[in-house]
Tab-separated table of C-alpha atoms in Angstrom:
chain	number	residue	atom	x	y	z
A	1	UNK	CA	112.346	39.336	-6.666
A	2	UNK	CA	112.946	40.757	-9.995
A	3	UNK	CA	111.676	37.383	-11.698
A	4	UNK	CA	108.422	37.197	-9.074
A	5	UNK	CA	107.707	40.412	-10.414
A	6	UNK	CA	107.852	40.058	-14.368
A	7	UNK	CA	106.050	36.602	-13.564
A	8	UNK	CA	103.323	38.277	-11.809
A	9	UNK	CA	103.243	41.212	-14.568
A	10	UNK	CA	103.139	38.707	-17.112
A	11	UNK	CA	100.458	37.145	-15.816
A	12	UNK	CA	98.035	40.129	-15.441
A	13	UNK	CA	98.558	41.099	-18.553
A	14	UNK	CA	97.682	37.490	-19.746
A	15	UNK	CA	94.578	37.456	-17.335
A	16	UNK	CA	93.531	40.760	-19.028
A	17	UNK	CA	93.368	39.441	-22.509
A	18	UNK	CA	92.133	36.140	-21.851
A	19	UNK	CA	88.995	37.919	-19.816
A	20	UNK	CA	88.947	40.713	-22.517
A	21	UNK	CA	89.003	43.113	-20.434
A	22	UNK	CA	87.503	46.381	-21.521
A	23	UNK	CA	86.470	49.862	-20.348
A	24	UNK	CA	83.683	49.471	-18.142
A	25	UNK	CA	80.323	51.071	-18.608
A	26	UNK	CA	80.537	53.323	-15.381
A	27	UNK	CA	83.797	54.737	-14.196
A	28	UNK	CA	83.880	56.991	-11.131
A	29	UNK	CA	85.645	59.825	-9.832
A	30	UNK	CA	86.234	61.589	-6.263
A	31	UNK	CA	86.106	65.698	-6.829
A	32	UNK	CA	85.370	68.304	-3.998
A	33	UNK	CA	84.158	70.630	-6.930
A	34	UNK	CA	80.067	71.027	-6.406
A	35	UNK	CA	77.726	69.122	-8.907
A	36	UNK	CA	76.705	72.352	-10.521
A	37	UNK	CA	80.132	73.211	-11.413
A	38	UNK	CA	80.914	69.700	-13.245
A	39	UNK	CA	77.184	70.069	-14.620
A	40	UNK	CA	78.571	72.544	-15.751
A	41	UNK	CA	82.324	71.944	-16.768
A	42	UNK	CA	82.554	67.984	-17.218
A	43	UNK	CA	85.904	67.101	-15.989
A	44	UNK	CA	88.342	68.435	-17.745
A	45	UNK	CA	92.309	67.927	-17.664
A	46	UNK	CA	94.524	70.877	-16.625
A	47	UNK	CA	96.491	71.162	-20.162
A	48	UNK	CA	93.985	69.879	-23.200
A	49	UNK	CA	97.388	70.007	-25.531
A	50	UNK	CA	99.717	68.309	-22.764
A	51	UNK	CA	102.377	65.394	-23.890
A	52	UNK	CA	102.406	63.961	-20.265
A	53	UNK	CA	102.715	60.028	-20.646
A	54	UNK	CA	100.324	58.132	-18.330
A	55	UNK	CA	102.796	56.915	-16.211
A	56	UNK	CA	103.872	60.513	-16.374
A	57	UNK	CA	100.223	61.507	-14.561
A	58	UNK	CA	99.779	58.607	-12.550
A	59	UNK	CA	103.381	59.868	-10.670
A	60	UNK	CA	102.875	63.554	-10.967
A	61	UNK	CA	106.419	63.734	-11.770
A	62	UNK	CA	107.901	64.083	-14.938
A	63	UNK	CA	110.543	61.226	-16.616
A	64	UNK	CA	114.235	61.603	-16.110
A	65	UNK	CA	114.537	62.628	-20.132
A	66	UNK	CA	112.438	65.192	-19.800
A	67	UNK	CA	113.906	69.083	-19.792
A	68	UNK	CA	113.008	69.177	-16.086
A	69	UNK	CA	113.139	65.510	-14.194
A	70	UNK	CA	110.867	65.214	-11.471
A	71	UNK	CA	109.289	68.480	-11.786
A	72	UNK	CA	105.044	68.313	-10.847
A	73	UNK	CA	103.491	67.344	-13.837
A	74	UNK	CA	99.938	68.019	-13.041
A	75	UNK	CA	98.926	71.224	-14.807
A	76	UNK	CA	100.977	69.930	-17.791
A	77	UNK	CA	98.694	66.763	-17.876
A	78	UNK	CA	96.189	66.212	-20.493
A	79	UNK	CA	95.011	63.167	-18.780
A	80	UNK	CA	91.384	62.864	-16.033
A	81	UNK	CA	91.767	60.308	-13.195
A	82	UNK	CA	88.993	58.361	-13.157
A	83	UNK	CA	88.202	54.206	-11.586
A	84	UNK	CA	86.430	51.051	-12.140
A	85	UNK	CA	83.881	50.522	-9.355
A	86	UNK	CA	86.907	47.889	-8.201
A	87	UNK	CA	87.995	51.362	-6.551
A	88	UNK	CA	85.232	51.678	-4.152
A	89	UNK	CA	85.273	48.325	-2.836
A	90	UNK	CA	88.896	48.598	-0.656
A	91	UNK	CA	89.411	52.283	-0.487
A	92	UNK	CA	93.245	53.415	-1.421
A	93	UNK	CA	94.714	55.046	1.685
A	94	UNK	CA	95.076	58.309	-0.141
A	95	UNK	CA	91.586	58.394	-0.704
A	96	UNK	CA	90.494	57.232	2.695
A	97	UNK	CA	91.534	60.365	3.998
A	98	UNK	CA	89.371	62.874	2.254
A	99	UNK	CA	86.377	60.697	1.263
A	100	UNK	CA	84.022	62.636	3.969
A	101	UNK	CA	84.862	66.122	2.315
A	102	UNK	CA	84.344	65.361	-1.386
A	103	UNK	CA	81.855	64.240	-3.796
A	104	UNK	CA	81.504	60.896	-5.585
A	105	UNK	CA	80.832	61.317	-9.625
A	106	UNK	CA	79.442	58.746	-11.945
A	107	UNK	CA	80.519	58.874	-15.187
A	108	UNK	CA	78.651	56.856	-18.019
A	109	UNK	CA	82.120	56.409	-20.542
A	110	UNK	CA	79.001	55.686	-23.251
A	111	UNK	CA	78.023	59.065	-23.574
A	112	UNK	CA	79.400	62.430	-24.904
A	113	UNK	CA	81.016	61.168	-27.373
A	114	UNK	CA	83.621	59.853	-25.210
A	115	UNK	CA	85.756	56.848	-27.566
A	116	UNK	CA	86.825	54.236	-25.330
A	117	UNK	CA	90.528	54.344	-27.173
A	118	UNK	CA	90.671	57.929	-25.237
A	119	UNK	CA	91.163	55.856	-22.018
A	120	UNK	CA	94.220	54.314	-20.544
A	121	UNK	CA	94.087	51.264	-18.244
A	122	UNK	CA	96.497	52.613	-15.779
A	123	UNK	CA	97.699	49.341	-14.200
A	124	UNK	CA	97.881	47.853	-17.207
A	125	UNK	CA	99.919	50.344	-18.780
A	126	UNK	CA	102.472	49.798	-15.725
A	127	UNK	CA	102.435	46.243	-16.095
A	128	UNK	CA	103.418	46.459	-19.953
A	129	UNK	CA	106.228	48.874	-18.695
A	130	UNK	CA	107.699	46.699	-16.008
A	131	UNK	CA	107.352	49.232	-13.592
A	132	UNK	CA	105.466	49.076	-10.034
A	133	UNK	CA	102.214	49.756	-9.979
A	134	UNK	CA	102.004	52.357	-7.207
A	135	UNK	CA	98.522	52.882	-6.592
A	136	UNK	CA	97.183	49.210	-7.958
A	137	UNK	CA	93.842	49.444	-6.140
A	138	UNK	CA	92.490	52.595	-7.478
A	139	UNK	CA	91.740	50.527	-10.732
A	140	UNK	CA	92.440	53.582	-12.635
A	141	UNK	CA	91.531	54.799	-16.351
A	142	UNK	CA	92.853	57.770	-17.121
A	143	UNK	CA	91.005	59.949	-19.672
A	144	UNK	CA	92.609	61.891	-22.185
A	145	UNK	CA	91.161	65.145	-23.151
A	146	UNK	CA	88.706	65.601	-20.757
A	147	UNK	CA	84.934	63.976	-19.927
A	148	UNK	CA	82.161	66.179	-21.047
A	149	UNK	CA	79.248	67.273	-18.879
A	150	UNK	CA	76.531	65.396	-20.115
A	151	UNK	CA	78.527	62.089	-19.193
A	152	UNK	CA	78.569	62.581	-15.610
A	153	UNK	CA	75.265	61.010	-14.598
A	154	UNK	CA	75.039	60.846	-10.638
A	155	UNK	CA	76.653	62.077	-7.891
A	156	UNK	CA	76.596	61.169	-4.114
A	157	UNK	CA	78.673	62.851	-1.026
A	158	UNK	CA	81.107	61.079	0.258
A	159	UNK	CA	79.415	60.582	3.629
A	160	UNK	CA	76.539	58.980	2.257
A	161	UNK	CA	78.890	56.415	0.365
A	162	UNK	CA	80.802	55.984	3.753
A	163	UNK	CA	77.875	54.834	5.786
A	164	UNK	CA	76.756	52.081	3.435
A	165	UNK	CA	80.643	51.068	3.457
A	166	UNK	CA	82.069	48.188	5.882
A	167	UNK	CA	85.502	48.353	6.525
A	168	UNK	CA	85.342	44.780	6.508
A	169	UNK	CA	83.377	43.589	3.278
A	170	UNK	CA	84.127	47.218	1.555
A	171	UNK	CA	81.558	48.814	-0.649
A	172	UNK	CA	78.334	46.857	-1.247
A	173	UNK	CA	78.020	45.653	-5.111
A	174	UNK	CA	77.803	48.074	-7.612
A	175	UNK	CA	73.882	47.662	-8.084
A	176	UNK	CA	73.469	47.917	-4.526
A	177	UNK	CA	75.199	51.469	-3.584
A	178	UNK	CA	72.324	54.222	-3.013
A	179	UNK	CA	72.002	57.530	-2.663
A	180	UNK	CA	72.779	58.821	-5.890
A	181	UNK	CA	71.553	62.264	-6.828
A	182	UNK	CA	70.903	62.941	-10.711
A	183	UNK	CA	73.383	65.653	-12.276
């Protein structure tokens, strides 16, 4: 099993740097904070001056050399969840379960300043560690230090996403999904 997976790592990573794979234009994010709050606010991390690793956030638990193993990372983390449309299209479980009582975001990574060097590809970062990638289809990109207000472009409720979705085909394509309201 052990060689399956290093194979199948190895290739990913491969696949990612033949295709060049970059941060996309749009990245999204699922928040039950109100659009004038983030119009307000951005998205911001919990701890601006954290030293959580990214596979530190993506767990929520700290490493076993750190001064408290295990312990909740989350308001140490300097990191923002965030996700490639490749997100919406097969909803993660986790997700699934509170999509109806939150708020979709659009976040244009072009604007405010944002560098794309501030943002990690999650599954990628796994992969180079040769560790499981525990939430694979959330096609995350973690943000470090926060995404400014003025880069959060639309929003849409999560009900409105969920009746253009088909639990067979998933999300329709990117340029398709409607309903967005302008922040």
């Amino acid at each position: 099993m052990l060689f399956t997976d290093d194979f199948g790592r190895i290739k990913r990573i491969v696949a990612r740097k033949a295709r060049g794979k970059s941060l996309p234009r749009y990245v999204y994010r699922w928040d039950r904070r109100t659009p004038e709050e983030i119009k307000r606010t951005g998205f911001q991390p919990w701890n601006d001056s954290g030293d959580v690793t990214v596979i530190e956030h993506v767990k929520n638990s700290f490493a076993a050399h750190r001064p408290n193993p295990g312990m909740n990372v989350k308001e140490h983390s300097q990191f923002v969840s965030t996700g490639s449309y490749g997100m919406l299209s097969t909803l993660d479980p986790v997700f699934a379960q509170q999509v109806l009582n939150t708020n979709l975001y659009k976040i244009d990574t072009s604007l405010g300043g944002m560098r794309a060097s501030d943002f990690f590809d999650v599954n990628d970062v796994f992969d180079r560690a040769r560790i499981h990638r525990p939430y694979r289809t959330q096609r995350e990109w973690a943000k470090q230090k926060g995404i400014p207000q003025e880069a959060v472009v639309e929003v849409m409720s999560g009900s409105v996403f969920m009746s253009q979705y088909d639990f067979k085909k998933g999300a329709p394509n990117e340029d398709k999904l409607t309903g967005w309201n302008i922040i």
